[in-house]
C-alpha cells in the first residue's frame, strides 16, 4: 500500500484530483488499462509507459509525451494556458513551426537507453511492479522485477486535453544489487 501525493494541479487552480492522498495497492494493468484517450492520472501514465517499454513500442511511448499531440492541438493547449506555461512553451520551435528537434531526438534516445540499459542489467519491464511512487509534476517511482530494482522518472508531466503527458525526456536506471 502506498499514498500518492500531488502538487501539480495547483498551477491551474483546479480541485485536487480524487486519487491524490488515497492509499492504494498498485497492480499494473494491460496495454492502456481499458480506458479511452490519454492517461487521466500519473498512475495510468506510469502504467502505460511501462507497458510501452515492455512491448518495446516506441510509438506507444512517444504518444505519452507531448510529441504525441498534433501541432494544432498543442498550439491550442498553449493558447489556453494562462500566459503559456513555460514547461509547455519551451518544447516548441516557432521558427520551424514544430516541436524542437532536440526534444524529438532526446525522447528517442531516452527510450532506447531505457531499453538497452535496463535489459542489459536483467530488468524485465513486463514483470515490473511499482513499489514506491511520488508525483509532484514529475512522476517518480521504484519498480521491481526478478530481484532487480529500477527507478523511473517521468519529467515535467502536464494535463492536456489528450491526457497527462510528459513534456521532457524520461529517465530510468537499474539500481545495483
Short mmCIF file of C-alpha atoms in Angstrom, two decimals:
data_model
loop_
_atom_site.label_atom_id
_atom_site.label_comp_id
_atom_site.label_asym_id
_atom_site.label_seq_id
_atom_site.Cartn_x
_atom_site.Cartn_y
_atom_site.Cartn_z
CA UNK A 1 0.00 0.00 0.00
CA UNK A 2 1.25 3.49 -0.78
CA UNK A 3 -0.06 7.02 -0.56
CA UNK A 4 0.06 9.14 -3.70
CA UNK A 5 0.81 12.82 -3.28
CA UNK A 6 0.44 15.63 -5.81
CA UNK A 7 1.21 19.30 -6.12
CA UNK A 8 0.98 19.61 -9.90
CA UNK A 9 -2.65 20.70 -10.17
CA UNK A 10 -2.27 23.86 -8.12
CA UNK A 11 -0.98 25.97 -11.04
CA UNK A 12 -4.31 25.55 -12.83
CA UNK A 13 -6.34 26.39 -9.70
CA UNK A 14 -8.24 23.14 -10.20
CA UNK A 15 -9.52 20.97 -7.39
CA UNK A 16 -7.20 18.24 -6.22
CA UNK A 17 -7.91 15.02 -8.16
CA UNK A 18 -9.72 12.24 -6.30
CA UNK A 19 -6.73 9.85 -6.49
CA UNK A 20 -4.43 12.17 -4.52
CA UNK A 21 -3.76 11.05 -0.97
CA UNK A 22 -5.65 7.79 -1.39
CA UNK A 23 -3.88 4.64 -0.16
CA UNK A 24 -3.75 2.08 -2.95
CA UNK A 25 -2.24 -1.23 -3.86
CA UNK A 26 -0.95 -0.95 -7.39
CA UNK A 27 -1.04 -3.83 -9.81
CA UNK A 28 -0.16 -2.82 -13.33
CA UNK A 29 -2.89 -3.34 -15.91
CA UNK A 30 -2.75 -4.29 -19.57
CA UNK A 31 -1.97 -2.15 -22.58
CA UNK A 32 -4.00 1.00 -21.91
CA UNK A 33 -5.93 -0.05 -18.82
CA UNK A 34 -9.09 -0.35 -20.89
CA UNK A 35 -9.63 3.41 -20.93
CA UNK A 36 -10.20 5.61 -23.94
CA UNK A 37 -7.92 8.54 -24.69
CA UNK A 38 -4.75 9.52 -22.86
CA UNK A 39 -3.71 8.82 -19.30
CA UNK A 40 -6.01 10.52 -16.80
CA UNK A 41 -3.62 10.45 -13.83
CA UNK A 42 0.04 9.77 -13.01
CA UNK A 43 -0.62 6.13 -12.12
CA UNK A 44 -2.10 5.48 -15.55
CA UNK A 45 0.76 7.36 -17.24
CA UNK A 46 3.38 5.23 -15.46
CA UNK A 47 1.43 2.09 -16.28
CA UNK A 48 1.31 2.96 -19.99
CA UNK A 49 5.00 3.93 -20.11
CA UNK A 50 5.97 0.61 -18.51
CA UNK A 51 3.71 -1.27 -20.94
CA UNK A 52 5.31 0.54 -23.91
CA UNK A 53 8.76 -0.35 -22.60
CA UNK A 54 7.69 -3.97 -22.03
CA UNK A 55 6.43 -4.17 -25.61
CA UNK A 56 9.48 -2.30 -26.99
CA UNK A 57 6.94 0.00 -28.67
CA UNK A 58 8.45 3.42 -29.35
CA UNK A 59 5.31 4.83 -30.97
CA UNK A 60 3.22 4.00 -27.88
CA UNK A 61 5.95 5.52 -25.71
CA UNK A 62 6.14 8.68 -27.83
CA UNK A 63 2.35 9.08 -27.67
CA UNK A 64 2.74 9.55 -23.89
CA UNK A 65 4.91 12.60 -24.48
CA UNK A 66 3.99 15.99 -25.90
CA UNK A 67 5.23 14.64 -29.24
CA UNK A 68 2.07 12.55 -29.34
CA UNK A 69 -0.02 15.71 -29.74
CA UNK A 70 -0.97 17.07 -33.13
CA UNK A 71 0.58 20.51 -33.80
CA UNK A 72 -2.80 22.28 -33.87
CA UNK A 73 -3.87 20.62 -30.60
CA UNK A 74 -0.58 21.63 -28.97
CA UNK A 75 -0.91 25.25 -30.11
CA UNK A 76 -4.49 25.38 -28.80
CA UNK A 77 -3.35 23.89 -25.49
CA UNK A 78 -0.59 26.50 -25.10
CA UNK A 79 -3.01 29.29 -26.04
CA UNK A 80 -5.47 28.10 -23.37
CA UNK A 81 -2.81 28.27 -20.63
CA UNK A 82 -2.60 31.48 -18.63
CA UNK A 83 0.48 33.07 -20.20
CA UNK A 84 1.51 29.72 -21.72
CA UNK A 85 3.20 27.63 -19.06
CA UNK A 86 6.97 27.54 -19.54
CA UNK A 87 7.10 23.72 -19.48
CA UNK A 88 4.76 23.71 -22.46
CA UNK A 89 6.20 26.58 -24.49
CA UNK A 90 9.85 25.54 -24.21
CA UNK A 91 9.28 22.41 -26.35
CA UNK A 92 8.13 24.40 -29.40
CA UNK A 93 10.32 25.84 -32.15
CA UNK A 94 8.49 28.91 -33.50
CA UNK A 95 10.92 29.31 -36.42
CA UNK A 96 10.14 25.82 -37.75
CA UNK A 97 6.53 25.68 -36.50
CA UNK A 98 7.20 22.28 -34.94
CA UNK A 99 8.34 20.60 -31.77
CA UNK A 100 12.03 21.18 -31.11
CA UNK A 101 14.23 18.68 -32.88
CA UNK A 102 16.29 18.27 -29.69
CA UNK A 103 13.20 17.01 -27.87
CA UNK A 104 12.39 14.57 -30.67
CA UNK A 105 15.94 13.21 -30.54
CA UNK A 106 16.01 13.16 -26.72
CA UNK A 107 12.78 11.16 -26.48
CA UNK A 108 14.00 8.57 -28.99
CA UNK A 109 17.40 8.32 -27.28
CA UNK A 110 15.76 8.07 -23.85
CA UNK A 111 13.54 5.21 -25.00
CA UNK A 112 16.50 3.33 -26.45
CA UNK A 113 18.67 3.98 -23.39
CA UNK A 114 15.87 2.81 -21.09
CA UNK A 115 15.51 -0.37 -23.16
CA UNK A 116 19.22 -1.11 -23.50
CA UNK A 117 20.32 -0.18 -20.00
CA UNK A 118 17.62 -1.98 -18.08
CA UNK A 119 17.66 -5.14 -20.22
CA UNK A 120 21.45 -5.35 -20.03
CA UNK A 121 21.11 -5.36 -16.24
CA UNK A 122 18.40 -8.05 -16.35
CA UNK A 123 15.35 -5.91 -15.63
CA UNK A 124 12.16 -7.18 -17.30
CA UNK A 125 9.60 -4.39 -17.82
CA UNK A 126 6.82 -6.92 -18.47
CA UNK A 127 7.17 -8.23 -14.91
CA UNK A 128 7.67 -4.82 -13.24
CA UNK A 129 5.69 -3.95 -10.14
CA UNK A 130 5.60 -0.47 -8.63
CA UNK A 131 6.76 -0.42 -5.01
CA UNK A 132 7.14 3.33 -4.42
CA UNK A 133 5.53 6.27 -6.17
CA UNK A 134 5.57 10.06 -5.91
CA UNK A 135 4.06 12.74 -8.11
CA UNK A 136 4.97 16.42 -7.87
CA UNK A 137 4.65 17.36 -11.54
CA UNK A 138 7.20 14.64 -12.24
CA UNK A 139 6.21 11.01 -11.74
CA UNK A 140 8.94 9.18 -9.84
CA UNK A 141 8.70 5.54 -8.96
CA UNK A 142 10.63 2.50 -7.93
CA UNK A 143 9.80 -0.77 -9.69
CA UNK A 144 10.94 -4.32 -9.01
CA UNK A 145 11.25 -7.21 -11.44
CA UNK A 146 13.03 -10.51 -10.93
CA UNK A 147 15.04 -9.33 -7.95
CA UNK A 148 16.13 -6.15 -9.75
CA UNK A 149 15.05 -2.61 -8.84
CA UNK A 150 14.64 0.20 -11.37
CA UNK A 151 13.97 3.88 -10.85
CA UNK A 152 11.69 5.62 -13.37
CA UNK A 153 11.41 9.41 -13.67
CA UNK A 154 8.77 10.87 -15.99
CA UNK A 155 9.73 14.52 -16.23
CA UNK A 156 7.51 17.60 -16.50
CA UNK A 157 4.07 15.97 -16.73
CA UNK A 158 1.20 18.28 -17.66
CA UNK A 159 -2.50 17.58 -18.03
CA UNK A 160 -3.53 18.28 -21.62
CA UNK A 161 -6.79 17.69 -23.49
CA UNK A 162 -5.09 14.46 -24.64
CA UNK A 163 -4.44 13.36 -21.05
CA UNK A 164 -1.41 13.57 -18.79
CA UNK A 165 1.72 13.77 -20.96
CA UNK A 166 5.48 14.15 -20.42
CA UNK A 167 6.99 17.40 -21.69
CA UNK A 168 10.61 16.35 -21.22
CA UNK A 169 12.57 13.18 -21.75
CA UNK A 170 12.02 10.45 -19.17
CA UNK A 171 14.81 8.55 -17.44
CA UNK A 172 15.24 5.11 -15.93
CA UNK A 173 18.06 3.17 -14.37
CA UNK A 174 18.62 -0.08 -12.54
CA UNK A 175 19.99 0.01 -9.01
CA UNK A 176 22.93 -2.28 -8.36
CA UNK A 177 22.16 -5.26 -6.09
#
